[in-house]
Amino acid sequence: MRLVCSILLSVLAALPQWATAAVGKCDYLVATGAQDNPPFLWRDPQDGKRLIGSNADLLKRIGNSLGLTIDVLRSGDAQAAWREVESGRMDILADALVPASVPTMDFIEPAIAVLDTSAWVRRDQPMVYAEPGHLLGHRGLLPRGGDGVIDGHLQLENAASFAQGLQQLLGGKVDYLLYERYGAVARLGALGELDSLQRLAPAVAQRGMHLAIGHDSSCNDAALRVQLERKMRELQASGVTRKLLLDNLKRWQEQQTSQR
């Protein structure tokens, strides 16, 4: 069976775009993801049932090029979105972070983006830093949603949200805050604190964000996975995925400014 599947994938990958576009069981799919994950995904202020952001725009481009309609709908937080795709009620997880083993989903390569979990410090209190080990002995904070594979030796406290963690950092209760790079920029911009913090490099941890299709999705087949992987390679090579990310970072910040 594995040999047959491998042969099918090889044949489909060699077909021209017009041929593969017609292959697959579905021409309509539903995607979802975390509803508060800017600039990748967030609730559409014009339609609370939908998600917008760079990953939603990415799926729209992929769908248009393959002759597919892909709706990106809200299902709740990251855990709720995961459950919807894992159960087969929705087809695609648009912001999947790969754990060690996932027997219920197929992850599309390449990754949409490589996410840097970075240490952020007050700009008026810089820290000598050249590697994650330099954080040892300093008090850190890990807000909900900002974690990656973090060194267990770091002295970390938890915060319920990024905003709460930011206030603790600005108040001098901790020395640094750990959070994903683009998510932190989006939230700092929304809070008017973008100039208050400095990001330390290199990152403390990295992990890929992927598209993932649930095994129980009625649309999941080898043909669809080949099409998605081919389009992801094209969009990465052309720089489209990064442009969508930067465009939506600006879009998010403009929305927040207009709502103040």
mmCIF file of C-alpha atoms in Angstrom:
data_model
loop_
_atom_site.group_PDB
_atom_site.id
_atom_site.type_symbol
_atom_site.label_atom_id
_atom_site.label_comp_id
_atom_site.label_asym_id
_atom_site.label_seq_id
_atom_site.Cartn_x
_atom_site.Cartn_y
_atom_site.Cartn_z
ATOM 1 C CA MET A 1 0.000 0.000 0.000
ATOM 2 C CA ARG A 2 2.828 2.400 0.842
ATOM 3 C CA LEU A 3 4.467 1.626 -2.516
ATOM 4 C CA VAL A 4 1.246 2.371 -4.396
ATOM 5 C CA CYS A 5 0.779 5.650 -2.536
ATOM 6 C CA SER A 6 4.392 6.634 -3.214
ATOM 7 C CA ILE A 7 3.973 5.938 -6.929
ATOM 8 C CA LEU A 8 0.741 7.955 -7.023
ATOM 9 C CA LEU A 9 2.386 10.932 -5.335
ATOM 10 C CA SER A 10 5.293 10.824 -7.786
ATOM 11 C CA VAL A 11 2.994 10.678 -10.809
ATOM 12 C CA LEU A 12 0.783 13.508 -9.566
ATOM 13 C CA ALA A 13 3.774 15.703 -8.795
ATOM 14 C CA ALA A 14 4.952 15.323 -12.381
ATOM 15 C CA LEU A 15 1.614 16.321 -13.915
ATOM 16 C CA PRO A 16 1.140 19.869 -15.230
ATOM 17 C CA GLN A 17 -0.974 22.315 -13.228
ATOM 18 C CA TRP A 18 -4.044 22.002 -15.480
ATOM 19 C CA ALA A 19 -4.090 18.248 -14.902
ATOM 20 C CA THR A 20 -3.651 18.213 -11.124
ATOM 21 C CA ALA A 21 -6.229 20.960 -10.630
ATOM 22 C CA ALA A 22 -8.915 18.532 -11.725
ATOM 23 C CA VAL A 23 -7.751 15.771 -9.362
ATOM 24 C CA GLY A 24 -9.326 15.380 -5.918
ATOM 25 C CA LYS A 25 -12.554 14.530 -4.168
ATOM 26 C CA CYS A 26 -13.681 18.059 -3.220
ATOM 27 C CA ASP A 27 -13.866 21.519 -4.725
ATOM 28 C CA TYR A 28 -14.997 23.120 -1.448
ATOM 29 C CA LEU A 29 -13.089 22.966 1.849
ATOM 30 C CA VAL A 30 -13.408 24.630 5.231
ATOM 31 C CA ALA A 31 -10.333 25.820 7.110
ATOM 32 C CA THR A 32 -9.984 27.212 10.600
ATOM 33 C CA GLY A 33 -7.354 28.317 13.102
ATOM 34 C CA ALA A 34 -6.846 30.326 16.278
ATOM 35 C CA GLN A 35 -9.184 33.326 16.310
ATOM 36 C CA ASP A 36 -6.649 35.611 18.028
ATOM 37 C CA ASN A 37 -3.345 35.001 16.301
ATOM 38 C CA PRO A 38 -2.460 38.169 14.372
ATOM 39 C CA PRO A 39 -0.956 38.699 11.858
ATOM 40 C CA PHE A 40 -1.628 35.084 10.822
ATOM 41 C CA LEU A 41 -5.323 34.866 11.720
ATOM 42 C CA TRP A 42 -7.877 36.948 13.587
ATOM 43 C CA ARG A 43 -11.620 37.559 13.622
ATOM 44 C CA ASP A 44 -12.985 39.524 10.692
ATOM 45 C CA PRO A 45 -14.455 42.735 12.177
ATOM 46 C CA GLN A 46 -16.957 42.794 9.278
ATOM 47 C CA ASP A 47 -18.052 39.175 9.710
ATOM 48 C CA GLY A 48 -17.548 37.482 13.069
ATOM 49 C CA LYS A 49 -17.962 34.003 11.559
ATOM 50 C CA ARG A 50 -14.824 34.368 9.450
ATOM 51 C CA LEU A 51 -11.086 34.694 10.010
ATOM 52 C CA ILE A 52 -8.783 37.026 8.124
ATOM 53 C CA GLY A 53 -5.004 37.403 8.113
ATOM 54 C CA SER A 54 -1.969 36.247 6.171
ATOM 55 C CA ASN A 55 -2.853 32.547 6.385
ATOM 56 C CA ALA A 56 -6.407 33.205 5.217
ATOM 57 C CA ASP A 57 -5.043 35.186 2.264
ATOM 58 C CA LEU A 58 -2.612 32.356 1.550
ATOM 59 C CA LEU A 59 -5.414 29.794 1.410
ATOM 60 C CA LYS A 60 -7.440 32.056 -0.858
ATOM 61 C CA ARG A 61 -4.529 32.275 -3.297
ATOM 62 C CA ILE A 62 -4.010 28.528 -3.199
ATOM 63 C CA GLY A 63 -7.704 27.864 -3.691
ATOM 64 C CA ASN A 64 -7.986 30.251 -6.620
ATOM 65 C CA SER A 65 -5.007 28.712 -8.399
ATOM 66 C CA LEU A 66 -6.312 25.162 -7.913
ATOM 67 C CA GLY A 67 -9.957 25.825 -8.690
ATOM 68 C CA LEU A 68 -10.998 25.267 -5.073
ATOM 69 C CA THR A 69 -13.174 27.310 -2.733
ATOM 70 C CA ILE A 70 -11.629 27.441 0.731
ATOM 71 C CA ASP A 71 -13.592 29.223 3.463
ATOM 72 C CA VAL A 72 -11.666 30.174 6.600
ATOM 73 C CA LEU A 73 -14.161 30.122 9.457
ATOM 74 C CA ARG A 74 -13.879 30.877 13.166
ATOM 75 C CA SER A 75 -14.112 27.997 15.607
ATOM 76 C CA GLY A 76 -12.556 29.467 18.761
ATOM 77 C CA ASP A 77 -9.082 29.394 20.266
ATOM 78 C CA ALA A 78 -6.184 27.238 19.052
ATOM 79 C CA GLN A 79 -7.335 24.154 20.951
ATOM 80 C CA ALA A 80 -10.893 24.435 19.646
ATOM 81 C CA ALA A 81 -9.617 24.847 16.075
ATOM 82 C CA TRP A 82 -7.415 21.774 16.475
ATOM 83 C CA ARG A 83 -10.392 19.713 17.684
ATOM 84 C CA GLU A 84 -12.576 20.798 14.767
ATOM 85 C CA VAL A 85 -10.018 19.615 12.213
ATOM 86 C CA GLU A 86 -9.046 16.507 14.153
ATOM 87 C CA SER A 87 -12.716 15.455 14.287
ATOM 88 C CA GLY A 88 -13.256 15.960 10.559
ATOM 89 C CA ARG A 89 -15.864 18.677 11.060
ATOM 90 C CA MET A 90 -13.468 21.074 9.312
ATOM 91 C CA ASP A 91 -10.871 20.147 6.709
ATOM 92 C CA ILE A 92 -7.756 22.317 7.132
ATOM 93 C CA LEU A 93 -5.950 23.742 10.142
ATOM 94 C CA ALA A 94 -4.436 26.958 8.827
ATOM 95 C CA ASP A 95 -1.897 27.557 11.616
ATOM 96 C CA ALA A 96 -0.790 24.128 12.781
ATOM 97 C CA LEU A 97 2.247 23.928 15.067
ATOM 98 C CA VAL A 98 3.728 20.461 14.778
ATOM 99 C CA PRO A 99 4.048 18.482 18.035
ATOM 100 C CA ALA A 100 6.284 15.437 18.309
ATOM 101 C CA SER A 101 3.705 13.013 16.931
ATOM 102 C CA VAL A 102 0.356 13.696 15.260
ATOM 103 C CA PRO A 103 -1.502 10.545 14.176
ATOM 104 C CA THR A 104 -4.633 12.472 13.186
ATOM 105 C CA MET A 105 -3.390 15.021 10.627
ATOM 106 C CA ASP A 106 -1.242 15.336 7.511
ATOM 107 C CA PHE A 107 1.110 18.326 7.605
ATOM 108 C CA ILE A 108 1.874 20.147 4.370
ATOM 109 C CA GLU A 109 5.496 20.973 3.592
ATOM 110 C CA PRO A 110 7.124 23.422 3.385
ATOM 111 C CA ALA A 111 6.078 25.371 6.452
ATOM 112 C CA ILE A 112 4.134 28.600 6.005
ATOM 113 C CA ALA A 113 6.624 30.302 8.307
ATOM 114 C CA VAL A 114 9.314 29.496 10.833
ATOM 115 C CA LEU A 115 8.247 31.110 14.087
ATOM 116 C CA ASP A 116 10.873 32.585 16.404
ATOM 117 C CA THR A 117 10.067 32.515 20.100
ATOM 118 C CA SER A 118 12.197 35.429 21.264
ATOM 119 C CA ALA A 119 13.062 37.145 24.506
ATOM 120 C CA TRP A 120 11.761 40.721 24.743
ATOM 121 C CA VAL A 121 13.256 43.206 27.205
ATOM 122 C CA ARG A 122 12.578 46.815 28.123
ATOM 123 C CA ARG A 123 14.393 49.133 25.757
ATOM 124 C CA ASP A 124 15.617 51.245 28.688
ATOM 125 C CA GLN A 125 17.025 48.122 30.409
ATOM 126 C CA PRO A 126 19.007 46.233 27.742
ATOM 127 C CA MET A 127 20.503 42.848 28.542
ATOM 128 C CA VAL A 128 23.850 41.362 27.532
ATOM 129 C CA TYR A 129 22.721 38.571 25.244
ATOM 130 C CA ALA A 130 24.281 36.443 22.522
ATOM 131 C CA GLU A 131 22.621 33.066 23.124
ATOM 132 C CA PRO A 132 19.634 31.667 25.080
ATOM 133 C CA GLY A 133 21.946 30.522 27.873
ATOM 134 C CA HIS A 134 22.472 34.174 28.799
ATOM 135 C CA LEU A 135 18.890 34.241 30.095
ATOM 136 C CA LEU A 136 19.824 31.889 32.934
ATOM 137 C CA GLY A 137 19.648 33.695 36.251
ATOM 138 C CA HIS A 138 17.164 36.261 34.938
ATOM 139 C CA ARG A 139 13.438 36.257 35.696
ATOM 140 C CA GLY A 140 11.350 35.480 32.655
ATOM 141 C CA LEU A 141 7.681 35.435 31.797
ATOM 142 C CA LEU A 142 5.820 33.119 29.417
ATOM 143 C CA PRO A 143 2.373 34.419 28.419
ATOM 144 C CA ARG A 144 -0.282 31.975 27.277
ATOM 145 C CA GLY A 145 0.119 31.254 23.568
ATOM 146 C CA GLY A 146 3.737 32.381 23.415
ATOM 147 C CA ASP A 147 5.497 29.128 24.091
ATOM 148 C CA GLY A 148 7.618 26.937 21.870
ATOM 149 C CA VAL A 149 10.083 24.243 22.942
ATOM 150 C CA ILE A 150 11.582 26.189 25.821
ATOM 151 C CA ASP A 151 14.690 25.282 27.818
ATOM 152 C CA GLY A 152 13.434 23.830 31.096
ATOM 153 C CA HIS A 153 16.322 25.452 32.983
ATOM 154 C CA LEU A 154 15.006 28.980 32.407
ATOM 155 C CA GLN A 155 13.412 30.703 35.380
ATOM 156 C CA LEU A 156 9.927 31.333 34.001
ATOM 157 C CA GLU A 157 6.638 32.521 35.418
ATOM 158 C CA ASN A 158 3.304 32.336 33.578
ATOM 159 C CA ALA A 159 0.904 35.059 32.510
ATOM 160 C CA ALA A 160 -2.681 34.672 31.329
ATOM 161 C CA SER A 161 -2.163 36.960 28.332
ATOM 162 C CA PHE A 162 0.422 38.971 26.453
ATOM 163 C CA ALA A 163 -1.041 42.252 27.766
ATOM 164 C CA GLN A 164 -0.754 41.038 31.361
ATOM 165 C CA GLY A 165 2.809 39.874 30.770
ATOM 166 C CA LEU A 166 3.730 43.186 29.187
ATOM 167 C CA GLN A 167 2.529 45.107 32.228
ATOM 168 C CA GLN A 168 4.623 42.906 34.504
ATOM 169 C CA LEU A 169 7.688 43.465 32.332
ATOM 170 C CA LEU A 170 7.174 47.231 32.107
ATOM 171 C CA GLY A 171 6.591 47.300 35.854
ATOM 172 C CA GLY A 172 9.956 45.674 36.532
ATOM 173 C CA LYS A 173 8.535 42.469 38.013
ATOM 174 C CA VAL A 174 10.392 40.318 35.454
ATOM 175 C CA ASP A 175 13.465 40.820 33.284
ATOM 176 C CA TYR A 176 12.191 39.474 29.976
ATOM 177 C CA LEU A 177 9.127 38.126 28.221
ATOM 178 C CA LEU A 178 9.071 35.196 25.788
ATOM 179 C CA TYR A 179 6.799 35.450 22.765
ATOM 180 C CA GLU A 180 6.674 34.691 19.057
ATOM 181 C CA ARG A 181 8.239 37.479 17.010
ATOM 182 C CA TYR A 182 5.403 38.578 14.710
ATOM 183 C CA GLY A 183 2.685 37.992 17.268
ATOM 184 C CA ALA A 184 4.540 40.211 19.725
ATOM 185 C CA VAL A 185 4.962 42.994 17.151
ATOM 186 C CA ALA A 186 1.225 42.827 16.350
ATOM 187 C CA ARG A 187 0.222 43.024 20.005
ATOM 188 C CA LEU A 188 2.742 45.706 20.931
ATOM 189 C CA GLY A 189 1.504 47.824 18.040
ATOM 190 C CA ALA A 190 -2.111 47.400 19.134
ATOM 191 C CA LEU A 191 -1.199 48.438 22.688
ATOM 192 C CA GLY A 192 0.895 51.424 21.555
ATOM 193 C CA GLU A 193 4.033 49.943 23.134
ATOM 194 C CA LEU A 194 6.048 48.978 20.072
ATOM 195 C CA ASP A 195 8.902 51.320 21.038
ATOM 196 C CA SER A 196 8.971 50.162 24.664
ATOM 197 C CA LEU A 197 10.565 46.753 24.067
ATOM 198 C CA GLN A 198 13.574 45.317 22.277
ATOM 199 C CA ARG A 199 13.754 41.821 20.789
ATOM 200 C CA LEU A 200 16.881 39.817 21.619
ATOM 201 C CA ALA A 201 18.512 37.698 18.893
ATOM 202 C CA PRO A 202 19.023 34.838 18.281
ATOM 203 C CA ALA A 203 15.648 33.281 19.082
ATOM 204 C CA VAL A 204 15.207 31.101 22.148
ATOM 205 C CA ALA A 205 13.268 28.509 20.132
ATOM 206 C CA GLN A 206 11.926 27.977 16.620
ATOM 207 C CA ARG A 207 9.142 25.879 15.140
ATOM 208 C CA GLY A 208 7.284 25.689 11.872
ATOM 209 C CA MET A 209 3.713 26.772 11.235
ATOM 210 C CA HIS A 210 1.995 24.567 8.659
ATOM 211 C CA LEU A 211 -1.214 23.862 6.872
ATOM 212 C CA ALA A 212 -2.591 20.533 8.101
ATOM 213 C CA ILE A 213 -5.423 18.335 6.819
ATOM 214 C CA GLY A 214 -7.310 16.102 9.218
ATOM 215 C CA HIS A 215 -7.279 12.380 8.500
ATOM 216 C CA ASP A 216 -11.055 12.343 9.016
ATOM 217 C CA SER A 217 -11.674 15.099 6.477
ATOM 218 C CA SER A 218 -13.727 13.712 3.597
ATOM 219 C CA CYS A 219 -11.556 15.819 1.259
ATOM 220 C CA ASN A 220 -8.201 14.408 2.371
ATOM 221 C CA ASP A 221 -6.524 12.386 -0.360
ATOM 222 C CA ALA A 222 -3.092 12.098 -1.947
ATOM 223 C CA ALA A 223 -4.071 14.286 -4.910
ATOM 224 C CA LEU A 224 -5.070 17.222 -2.693
ATOM 225 C CA ARG A 225 -1.923 16.939 -0.584
ATOM 226 C CA VAL A 226 0.271 16.965 -3.687
ATOM 227 C CA GLN A 227 -1.470 20.068 -4.997
ATOM 228 C CA LEU A 228 -1.140 21.900 -1.679
ATOM 229 C CA GLU A 229 2.539 21.037 -1.314
ATOM 230 C CA ARG A 230 3.306 22.140 -4.857
ATOM 231 C CA LYS A 231 1.571 25.490 -4.363
ATOM 232 C CA MET A 232 3.288 26.026 -1.002
ATOM 233 C CA ARG A 233 6.683 25.484 -2.628
ATOM 234 C CA GLU A 234 5.828 27.960 -5.389
ATOM 235 C CA LEU A 235 4.549 30.629 -3.006
ATOM 236 C CA GLN A 236 7.532 30.267 -0.690
ATOM 237 C CA ALA A 237 10.028 30.438 -3.542
ATOM 238 C CA SER A 238 8.397 33.574 -4.954
ATOM 239 C CA GLY A 239 8.331 35.361 -1.592
ATOM 240 C CA VAL A 240 4.535 35.577 -1.548
ATOM 241 C CA THR A 241 4.112 34.029 1.903
ATOM 242 C CA ARG A 242 6.437 36.579 3.531
ATOM 243 C CA LYS A 243 4.770 39.468 1.679
ATOM 244 C CA LEU A 244 1.340 38.334 2.872
ATOM 245 C CA LEU A 245 2.680 38.179 6.426
ATOM 246 C CA LEU A 246 4.085 41.721 6.327
ATOM 247 C CA ASP A 247 0.989 43.099 4.573
ATOM 248 C CA ASN A 248 -1.276 41.628 7.225
ATOM 249 C CA LEU A 249 0.902 42.864 10.054
ATOM 250 C CA LYS A 250 0.317 46.366 8.680
ATOM 251 C CA ARG A 251 -3.390 45.601 8.132
ATOM 252 C CA TRP A 252 -3.826 44.478 11.737
ATOM 253 C CA GLN A 253 -2.072 47.535 13.130
ATOM 254 C CA GLU A 254 -4.166 49.875 10.976
ATOM 255 C CA GLN A 255 -7.357 48.193 12.204
ATOM 256 C CA GLN A 256 -6.314 48.573 15.813
ATOM 257 C CA THR A 257 -5.390 52.235 15.313
ATOM 258 C CA SER A 258 -8.773 52.976 13.747
ATOM 259 C CA GLN A 259 -10.556 51.362 16.706
ATOM 260 C CA ARG A 260 -8.803 53.389 19.409
#
